[in-house]
Amino acid sequence: MSAHSSNPDTPRGVSAITQSSEALAHVFAALGDPTRLKLVAVLCAGGAFSIAQLTANTQISRQGVTKHLHVLAEAGVVRDVKQGRERLWQLEPAQVEAARQTLEAIGREWDTALQKLKVFAESL
Amino acid sequence: MSAHSSNPDTPRGVSAITQSSEALAHVFAALGDPTRLKLVAVLCAGGAFSIAQLTANTQISRQGVTKHLHVLAEAGVVRDVKQGRERLWQLEPAQVEAARQTLEAIGREWDTALQKLKVFAESL
DNA sequence: CAAAAAAGCAACCAAAAGGTTGCTTTTTTG
DNA sequence: CAAAAAAGCAACCTTTTGGTTGCTTTTTTG
């Protein structure tokens, strides 16, 4: 499959979004689970919490919560610090900010997309 | 488990994010796959495309793409219109906008979170 | 109208996700 | 130092996900 720009099936201007879609998808996937989203919400509102504290807010076991926290950590959404016998978790702003910016970019391109759609529709 | 506000394990102010975390996680999960994210990017940049066209941009089979499109559709991220013998897909702004607003909300609450974290750290 | 194009349907499969339970290790505290 | 608290490790299990292949249906076009 030749990837020349003359391929009529491949629209241009996809830019920033297509680029790091691998890492970005990772962040979205991390946020794509109700339990994890709630964990993020709690961390977001409060600061740093232990696993036991975070577990108290959920319906699942401590080990289940631990697994979710590791998923979030691998996506770079949260960070942990060992403090004595407990491990405290907090948000890591950078990655979520990147995700937000992507959605913003998509939002910005919508005007363009809708205009093109209009032109396209008129050509039928 | 009594859910009184006096429970020290349950931080307050989680607000908007906790609410519809079910539906919201659905949207994030839909965006949480490289292939789907690219599909969204293409749709975002271009308007309305057929399955065959969208498949040309990927490495997977047409049926694979179709499945992904249905995942996006169930999350409300895309919409489809049958046009003759082909089915055209386009973005559905509303849901993605909601996701963006959530991330923005998280971003806004970070200042608060970091301040609380500072106070918390000082109390050690 | 027959052939080609586009998409739909359904069965199937391997791998990953989400969760559990049971036991061990580390750190705190009476 | 012994007991309790917090967390780590590992095995296990079920459901979902991401993908395939093969065949059918619908619509267009020569």
CSV table of N, CA, C and O (backbone and C1' of nucleotides) in Angstrom, one decimal, chain B residues 33 35-36 59-61 63-64 67-68 84-85, chain D residues 17-24 26-29:
chain,number,residue,atom,x,y,z
B,33,ASP,N,-8.5,3.4,22.4
B,33,ASP,CA,-8.0,2.4,21.5
B,33,ASP,C,-7.3,3.1,20.3
B,33,ASP,O,-8.0,4.0,19.7
B,35,THR,N,-6.7,2.4,17.2
B,35,THR,CA,-7.5,2.4,16.0
B,35,THR,C,-8.7,3.3,16.0
B,35,THR,O,-8.9,4.1,15.1
B,36,ARG,N,-9.4,3.2,17.1
B,36,ARG,CA,-10.6,4.1,17.2
B,36,ARG,C,-10.2,5.6,17.3
B,36,ARG,O,-10.9,6.4,16.7
B,59,GLN,N,-4.9,-1.0,9.3
B,59,GLN,CA,-4.2,-2.2,9.0
B,59,GLN,C,-5.1,-3.4,9.1
B,59,GLN,O,-4.7,-4.6,8.9
B,60,ILE,N,-6.3,-3.2,9.6
B,60,ILE,CA,-7.2,-4.3,9.9
B,60,ILE,C,-8.3,-4.4,8.9
B,60,ILE,O,-8.5,-3.6,8.0
B,61,SER,N,-9.1,-5.5,9.0
B,61,SER,CA,-10.2,-5.8,8.1
B,61,SER,C,-11.3,-4.9,8.2
B,61,SER,O,-11.5,-4.2,9.2
B,63,GLN,N,-14.4,-5.6,8.6
B,63,GLN,CA,-15.3,-6.0,9.7
B,63,GLN,C,-14.8,-5.5,11.0
B,63,GLN,O,-15.5,-5.1,11.9
B,64,GLY,N,-13.4,-5.5,11.1
B,64,GLY,CA,-12.8,-5.0,12.3
B,64,GLY,C,-13.1,-3.5,12.5
B,64,GLY,O,-13.5,-3.1,13.6
B,67,LYS,N,-16.7,-3.0,13.6
B,67,LYS,CA,-16.9,-3.2,15.0
B,67,LYS,C,-16.5,-1.9,15.8
B,67,LYS,O,-17.2,-1.5,16.7
B,68,HIS,N,-15.3,-1.4,15.5
B,68,HIS,CA,-14.8,-0.2,16.1
B,68,HIS,C,-15.8,1.0,16.0
B,68,HIS,O,-16.1,1.7,16.9
B,84,GLY,N,-27.5,5.1,0.0
B,84,GLY,CA,-27.5,4.1,-1.1
B,84,GLY,C,-26.9,2.8,-0.6
B,84,GLY,O,-27.3,2.3,0.4
B,85,ARG,N,-25.9,2.3,-1.3
B,85,ARG,CA,-25.3,1.1,-0.9
B,85,ARG,C,-24.2,1.2,0.1
B,85,ARG,O,-23.6,0.3,0.6
D,17,DT,P,-16.2,-4.8,26.3
D,17,DT,O5',-14.9,-5.1,25.5
D,17,DT,C5',-13.6,-5.2,26.1
D,17,DT,C4',-12.5,-5.5,25.1
D,17,DT,C3',-12.7,-4.9,23.8
D,17,DT,O3',-11.4,-4.3,23.5
D,17,DT,C1',-12.3,-7.2,23.5
D,18,DG,P,-11.2,-3.2,22.4
D,18,DG,O5',-10.5,-4.0,21.2
D,18,DG,C5',-9.2,-4.6,21.5
D,18,DG,C4',-8.9,-5.5,20.3
D,18,DG,C3',-9.2,-5.0,19.0
D,18,DG,O3',-8.0,-5.2,18.2
D,18,DG,C1',-10.2,-7.1,19.2
D,19,DG,P,-7.9,-4.5,16.7
D,19,DG,O5',-8.2,-5.7,15.7
D,19,DG,C5',-7.3,-6.8,15.7
D,19,DG,C4',-8.0,-8.0,15.3
D,19,DG,C3',-8.7,-8.0,13.9
D,19,DG,O3',-7.7,-8.2,12.8
D,19,DG,C1',-9.7,-9.5,15.5
D,20,DT,P,-8.3,-8.3,11.3
D,20,DT,O5',-8.7,-9.8,11.2
D,20,DT,C5',-7.7,-10.8,11.5
D,20,DT,C4',-8.4,-12.2,11.5
D,20,DT,C3',-9.1,-12.5,10.1
D,20,DT,O3',-8.2,-13.3,9.3
D,20,DT,C1',-10.5,-13.1,12.0
D,21,DT,P,-8.4,-13.4,7.8
D,21,DT,O5',-9.6,-14.5,7.7
D,21,DT,C5',-9.5,-15.8,8.3
D,21,DT,C4',-10.8,-16.6,8.1
D,21,DT,C3',-11.3,-16.6,6.7
D,21,DT,O3',-11.6,-18.0,6.3
D,21,DT,C1',-13.0,-15.8,8.1
D,22,DG,P,-11.8,-18.3,4.8
D,22,DG,O5',-13.4,-18.4,4.8
D,22,DG,C5',-14.1,-19.2,5.8
D,22,DG,C4',-15.6,-19.1,5.6
D,22,DG,C3',-16.0,-19.0,4.1
D,22,DG,O3',-17.1,-19.9,3.9
D,22,DG,C1',-16.9,-17.2,5.3
D,23,DC,P,-17.7,-20.2,2.5
D,23,DC,O5',-19.1,-19.4,2.5
D,23,DC,C5',-20.1,-19.8,3.5
D,23,DC,C4',-21.1,-18.7,3.6
D,23,DC,C3',-21.8,-18.4,2.3
D,23,DC,O3',-23.2,-18.6,2.4
D,23,DC,C1',-21.2,-16.4,3.4
D,24,DT,P,-24.3,-18.3,1.2
D,24,DT,O5',-25.0,-17.0,1.7
D,24,DT,C5',-25.6,-16.9,3.0
D,24,DT,C4',-26.2,-15.6,3.2
D,24,DT,C3',-27.2,-15.1,2.1
D,24,DT,O3',-28.3,-14.6,2.7
D,24,DT,C1',-25.5,-13.5,2.4
D,26,DT,P,-32.0,-7.9,1.4
D,26,DT,O5',-31.2,-6.6,0.8
D,26,DT,C5',-30.6,-5.7,1.8
D,26,DT,C4',-29.8,-4.7,1.0
D,26,DT,C3',-30.5,-3.9,-0.1
D,26,DT,O3',-30.2,-2.6,0.1
D,26,DT,C1',-28.5,-4.8,-0.9
D,27,DT,P,-31.2,-1.4,-0.4
D,27,DT,O5',-30.3,-0.8,-1.6
D,27,DT,C5',-29.0,-0.3,-1.3
D,27,DT,C4',-28.2,-0.2,-2.5
D,27,DT,C3',-28.7,0.5,-3.7
D,27,DT,O3',-27.9,1.6,-3.9
D,27,DT,C1',-27.6,-1.5,-4.4
D,28,DT,P,-28.3,2.8,-4.9
D,28,DT,O5',-27.3,2.5,-6.1
D,28,DT,C5',-25.9,2.5,-5.8
D,28,DT,C4',-25.1,1.9,-6.9
D,28,DT,C3',-25.2,2.5,-8.2
D,28,DT,O3',-23.9,2.9,-8.6
D,28,DT,C1',-25.3,0.2,-8.4
D,29,DT,P,-23.7,3.9,-9.8
D,29,DT,O5',-23.3,2.9,-11.0
D,29,DT,C5',-22.2,2.1,-10.9
D,29,DT,C4',-22.1,1.1,-12.0
D,29,DT,C3',-22.4,1.8,-13.4
D,29,DT,O3',-21.6,1.1,-14.3
D,29,DT,C1',-23.8,0.0,-13.1
